[in-house]
Each structure stands twice: as structure tokens, then as C-alpha cells.
């Protein structure tokens, strides 16, 4: 794997080569394995705690890791395809059901949402979000909302 390459494993997590962030883990499990995060924030309205690590944002609900946001500084790879390359997104759309929103493309059967690679740009530039099955409705709504 290249230095900034992230392997996406649907509904499981992401593999950075030297670190594996597993969906469903608690914040304590992640801290025990990898140490304290660079930054932690709380959203009391949405009841989400976010940790910032390795150009990723790990989001927890009820102390369980429910989604991982990979920033534009990484190369998110799924099935040997870089998800920040338009031709690869086109290939995924041909093979998997998706919700193609204005700013986000969500693949519910993969637990992957890609932002900033559609018609409408997003403030972050581009992101790939990997999420747990329990969050499918959230990301389907997210894609349809914009």
C-alpha cells in the first residue's frame, strides 16, 4: 500500500496499512490500541463524538464507531479502485445500486458514501465515508437531501 492509501472494507472499517479502524469498536478500544486522538469534539445535538486521526474522522454514537470519514488527503481504495477517480465511480455505479445525489453518492449495499465527486462540490473538497449497516438510512437520506 502507498503511504496515503486507505483500503475500504465495507461495513467493517478501513485499513491504513499500519492501523485498522474497525466499525463497531468503542472509543476506548481505539485509544487502547492507537493512543489518544489528535482532537476530539462532541456534538450534543446529534449526540456524536468525533475523533481526528490520520486524515480521518472517526464518528461515535453511543460510544460505538459508526462511521469513518476519509479526507481528500488520502487515496481511498475499494476493490482496487481509487474512489476519488471519476472513472472508478462510474464502474461502481454500473456494478452496485447507488443513490446519486447532487453532492453525495451513496452505495447502501457497500456502506460507502462519496462526497464532492458529483455535480455539487462540498466544503471539504471530497470525502469517502464508510459506515455501519445501522446507518444506511442516514446516508440514504444524506444523498437524497442535497
PDB file of C-alpha atoms in Angstrom, residues 34-140:
ATOM      1  CA  UNK A  34      -3.587   3.558  18.926  1.00  0.00           C
ATOM      2  CA  UNK A  35      -3.322   6.146  21.699  1.00  0.00           C
ATOM      3  CA  UNK A  36      -5.143   9.429  22.121  1.00  0.00           C
ATOM      4  CA  UNK A  37      -6.559  11.202  19.077  1.00  0.00           C
ATOM      5  CA  UNK A  38      -5.149  14.492  17.802  1.00  0.00           C
ATOM      6  CA  UNK A  39      -8.509  16.151  18.513  1.00  0.00           C
ATOM      7  CA  UNK A  40     -11.885  15.114  19.943  1.00  0.00           C
ATOM      8  CA  UNK A  41     -15.157  17.040  19.577  1.00  0.00           C
ATOM      9  CA  UNK A  42     -18.692  16.485  20.865  1.00  0.00           C
ATOM     10  CA  UNK A  43     -21.911  17.361  19.047  1.00  0.00           C
ATOM     11  CA  UNK A  44     -24.526  17.379  21.801  1.00  0.00           C
ATOM     12  CA  UNK A  45     -27.397  17.918  19.357  1.00  0.00           C
ATOM     13  CA  UNK A  46     -26.589  14.958  17.089  1.00  0.00           C
ATOM     14  CA  UNK A  47     -25.051  13.014  20.001  1.00  0.00           C
ATOM     15  CA  UNK A  48     -21.910  12.257  18.008  1.00  0.00           C
ATOM     16  CA  UNK A  49     -18.345  12.231  19.295  1.00  0.00           C
ATOM     17  CA  UNK A  50     -15.687  12.740  16.613  1.00  0.00           C
ATOM     18  CA  UNK A  51     -12.001  11.840  16.790  1.00  0.00           C
ATOM     19  CA  UNK A  52      -9.491  13.159  14.281  1.00  0.00           C
ATOM     20  CA  UNK A  53      -6.760  10.650  13.340  1.00  0.00           C
ATOM     21  CA  UNK A  54      -4.591  10.055  10.264  1.00  0.00           C
ATOM     22  CA  UNK A  55      -6.585  12.387   7.927  1.00  0.00           C
ATOM     23  CA  UNK A  56      -9.751  10.588   9.045  1.00  0.00           C
ATOM     24  CA  UNK A  57     -12.646  11.499  11.289  1.00  0.00           C
ATOM     25  CA  UNK A  58     -13.958   8.643  13.410  1.00  0.00           C
ATOM     26  CA  UNK A  59     -17.567   9.213  14.476  1.00  0.00           C
ATOM     27  CA  UNK A  60     -19.089   7.510  17.511  1.00  0.00           C
ATOM     28  CA  UNK A  61     -22.710   7.185  18.598  1.00  0.00           C
ATOM     29  CA  UNK A  62     -23.430   5.605  21.968  1.00  0.00           C
ATOM     30  CA  UNK A  63     -19.665   5.020  22.232  1.00  0.00           C
ATOM     31  CA  UNK A  64     -19.601   2.782  19.127  1.00  0.00           C
ATOM     32  CA  UNK A  65     -17.685   3.682  15.953  1.00  0.00           C
ATOM     33  CA  UNK A  66     -20.456   4.105  13.351  1.00  0.00           C
ATOM     34  CA  UNK A  67     -18.676   5.949  10.537  1.00  0.00           C
ATOM     35  CA  UNK A  68     -15.237   6.892   9.284  1.00  0.00           C
ATOM     36  CA  UNK A  69     -14.719   9.907   7.046  1.00  0.00           C
ATOM     37  CA  UNK A  70     -11.622   9.763   4.834  1.00  0.00           C
ATOM     38  CA  UNK A  71     -10.425  13.197   3.713  1.00  0.00           C
ATOM     39  CA  UNK A  72      -9.157  14.354   0.342  1.00  0.00           C
ATOM     40  CA  UNK A  73      -5.602  13.842   1.627  1.00  0.00           C
ATOM     41  CA  UNK A  74      -5.999  10.070   1.331  1.00  0.00           C
ATOM     42  CA  UNK A  75      -6.473   7.636  -1.533  1.00  0.00           C
ATOM     43  CA  UNK A  76      -9.483   5.511  -0.523  1.00  0.00           C
ATOM     44  CA  UNK A  77      -9.331   2.161  -2.329  1.00  0.00           C
ATOM     45  CA  UNK A  78     -12.212  -0.284  -2.697  1.00  0.00           C
ATOM     46  CA  UNK A  79     -11.928  -3.366  -4.892  1.00  0.00           C
ATOM     47  CA  UNK A  80      -8.635  -1.987  -6.291  1.00  0.00           C
ATOM     48  CA  UNK A  81     -10.416   1.213  -7.371  1.00  0.00           C
ATOM     49  CA  UNK A  82      -9.441   4.670  -6.112  1.00  0.00           C
ATOM     50  CA  UNK A  83     -12.775   6.198  -5.091  1.00  0.00           C
ATOM     51  CA  UNK A  84     -11.554   9.725  -5.853  1.00  0.00           C
ATOM     52  CA  UNK A  85     -11.250   8.973  -9.579  1.00  0.00           C
ATOM     53  CA  UNK A  86     -14.444   9.655 -11.603  1.00  0.00           C
ATOM     54  CA  UNK A  87     -13.997   6.685 -13.950  1.00  0.00           C
ATOM     55  CA  UNK A  88     -13.857   4.344 -10.929  1.00  0.00           C
ATOM     56  CA  UNK A  89     -17.073   5.765  -9.502  1.00  0.00           C
ATOM     57  CA  UNK A  90     -18.680   5.152 -12.892  1.00  0.00           C
ATOM     58  CA  UNK A  91     -17.553   1.487 -12.691  1.00  0.00           C
ATOM     59  CA  UNK A  92     -19.043   1.150  -9.204  1.00  0.00           C
ATOM     60  CA  UNK A  93     -22.343   2.658 -10.369  1.00  0.00           C
ATOM     61  CA  UNK A  94     -22.526   0.007 -13.094  1.00  0.00           C
ATOM     62  CA  UNK A  95     -21.999  -2.807 -10.591  1.00  0.00           C
ATOM     63  CA  UNK A  96     -23.796  -1.624  -7.422  1.00  0.00           C
ATOM     64  CA  UNK A  97     -27.048   0.153  -6.614  1.00  0.00           C
ATOM     65  CA  UNK A  98     -26.491   3.757  -5.623  1.00  0.00           C
ATOM     66  CA  UNK A  99     -28.264   6.948  -4.697  1.00  0.00           C
ATOM     67  CA  UNK A 100     -26.721   9.656  -6.855  1.00  0.00           C
ATOM     68  CA  UNK A 101     -27.399  12.938  -5.081  1.00  0.00           C
ATOM     69  CA  UNK A 102     -26.210  16.396  -6.022  1.00  0.00           C
ATOM     70  CA  UNK A 103     -23.188  16.300  -3.690  1.00  0.00           C
ATOM     71  CA  UNK A 104     -23.062  12.701  -2.390  1.00  0.00           C
ATOM     72  CA  UNK A 105     -23.218   9.272  -3.999  1.00  0.00           C
ATOM     73  CA  UNK A 106     -24.246   6.576  -1.529  1.00  0.00           C
ATOM     74  CA  UNK A 107     -23.826   2.852  -2.118  1.00  0.00           C
ATOM     75  CA  UNK A 108     -26.132   1.367   0.554  1.00  0.00           C
ATOM     76  CA  UNK A 109     -25.091  -2.246  -0.098  1.00  0.00           C
ATOM     77  CA  UNK A 110     -21.418  -1.306   0.451  1.00  0.00           C
ATOM     78  CA  UNK A 111     -21.775   1.094   3.359  1.00  0.00           C
ATOM     79  CA  UNK A 112     -19.912   3.768   1.381  1.00  0.00           C
ATOM     80  CA  UNK A 113     -20.857   7.377   0.646  1.00  0.00           C
ATOM     81  CA  UNK A 114     -18.686   9.583  -1.582  1.00  0.00           C
ATOM     82  CA  UNK A 115     -18.944  13.354  -1.334  1.00  0.00           C
ATOM     83  CA  UNK A 116     -17.730  16.033  -3.707  1.00  0.00           C
ATOM     84  CA  UNK A 117     -17.498  13.819  -6.777  1.00  0.00           C
ATOM     85  CA  UNK A 118     -20.945  14.722  -8.164  1.00  0.00           C
ATOM     86  CA  UNK A 119     -22.396  17.877  -9.674  1.00  0.00           C
ATOM     87  CA  UNK A 120     -22.248  19.894  -6.444  1.00  0.00           C
ATOM     88  CA  UNK A 121     -18.991  20.458  -4.586  1.00  0.00           C
ATOM     89  CA  UNK A 122     -18.713  20.264  -0.798  1.00  0.00           C
ATOM     90  CA  UNK A 123     -16.638  22.441   1.579  1.00  0.00           C
ATOM     91  CA  UNK A 124     -14.260  19.544   2.345  1.00  0.00           C
ATOM     92  CA  UNK A 125     -13.461  19.136  -1.357  1.00  0.00           C
ATOM     93  CA  UNK A 126     -14.093  15.402  -1.432  1.00  0.00           C
ATOM     94  CA  UNK A 127     -14.602  12.674   1.161  1.00  0.00           C
ATOM     95  CA  UNK A 128     -15.350   8.985   1.396  1.00  0.00           C
ATOM     96  CA  UNK A 129     -17.478   7.855   4.326  1.00  0.00           C
ATOM     97  CA  UNK A 130     -17.572   4.228   5.448  1.00  0.00           C
ATOM     98  CA  UNK A 131     -20.483   3.390   7.734  1.00  0.00           C
ATOM     99  CA  UNK A 132     -22.167   0.567   9.662  1.00  0.00           C
ATOM    100  CA  UNK A 133     -25.345  -1.137   8.379  1.00  0.00           C
ATOM    101  CA  UNK A 134     -27.387   0.566  11.105  1.00  0.00           C
ATOM    102  CA  UNK A 135     -26.588   3.943   9.490  1.00  0.00           C
ATOM    103  CA  UNK A 136     -27.818   3.086   5.968  1.00  0.00           C
ATOM    104  CA  UNK A 137     -30.977   5.185   6.378  1.00  0.00           C
ATOM    105  CA  UNK A 138     -28.904   8.182   7.498  1.00  0.00           C
ATOM    106  CA  UNK A 139     -26.664   8.082   4.417  1.00  0.00           C
ATOM    107  CA  UNK A 140     -29.516   7.353   2.013  1.00  0.00           C
TER     108      UNK A 140
END
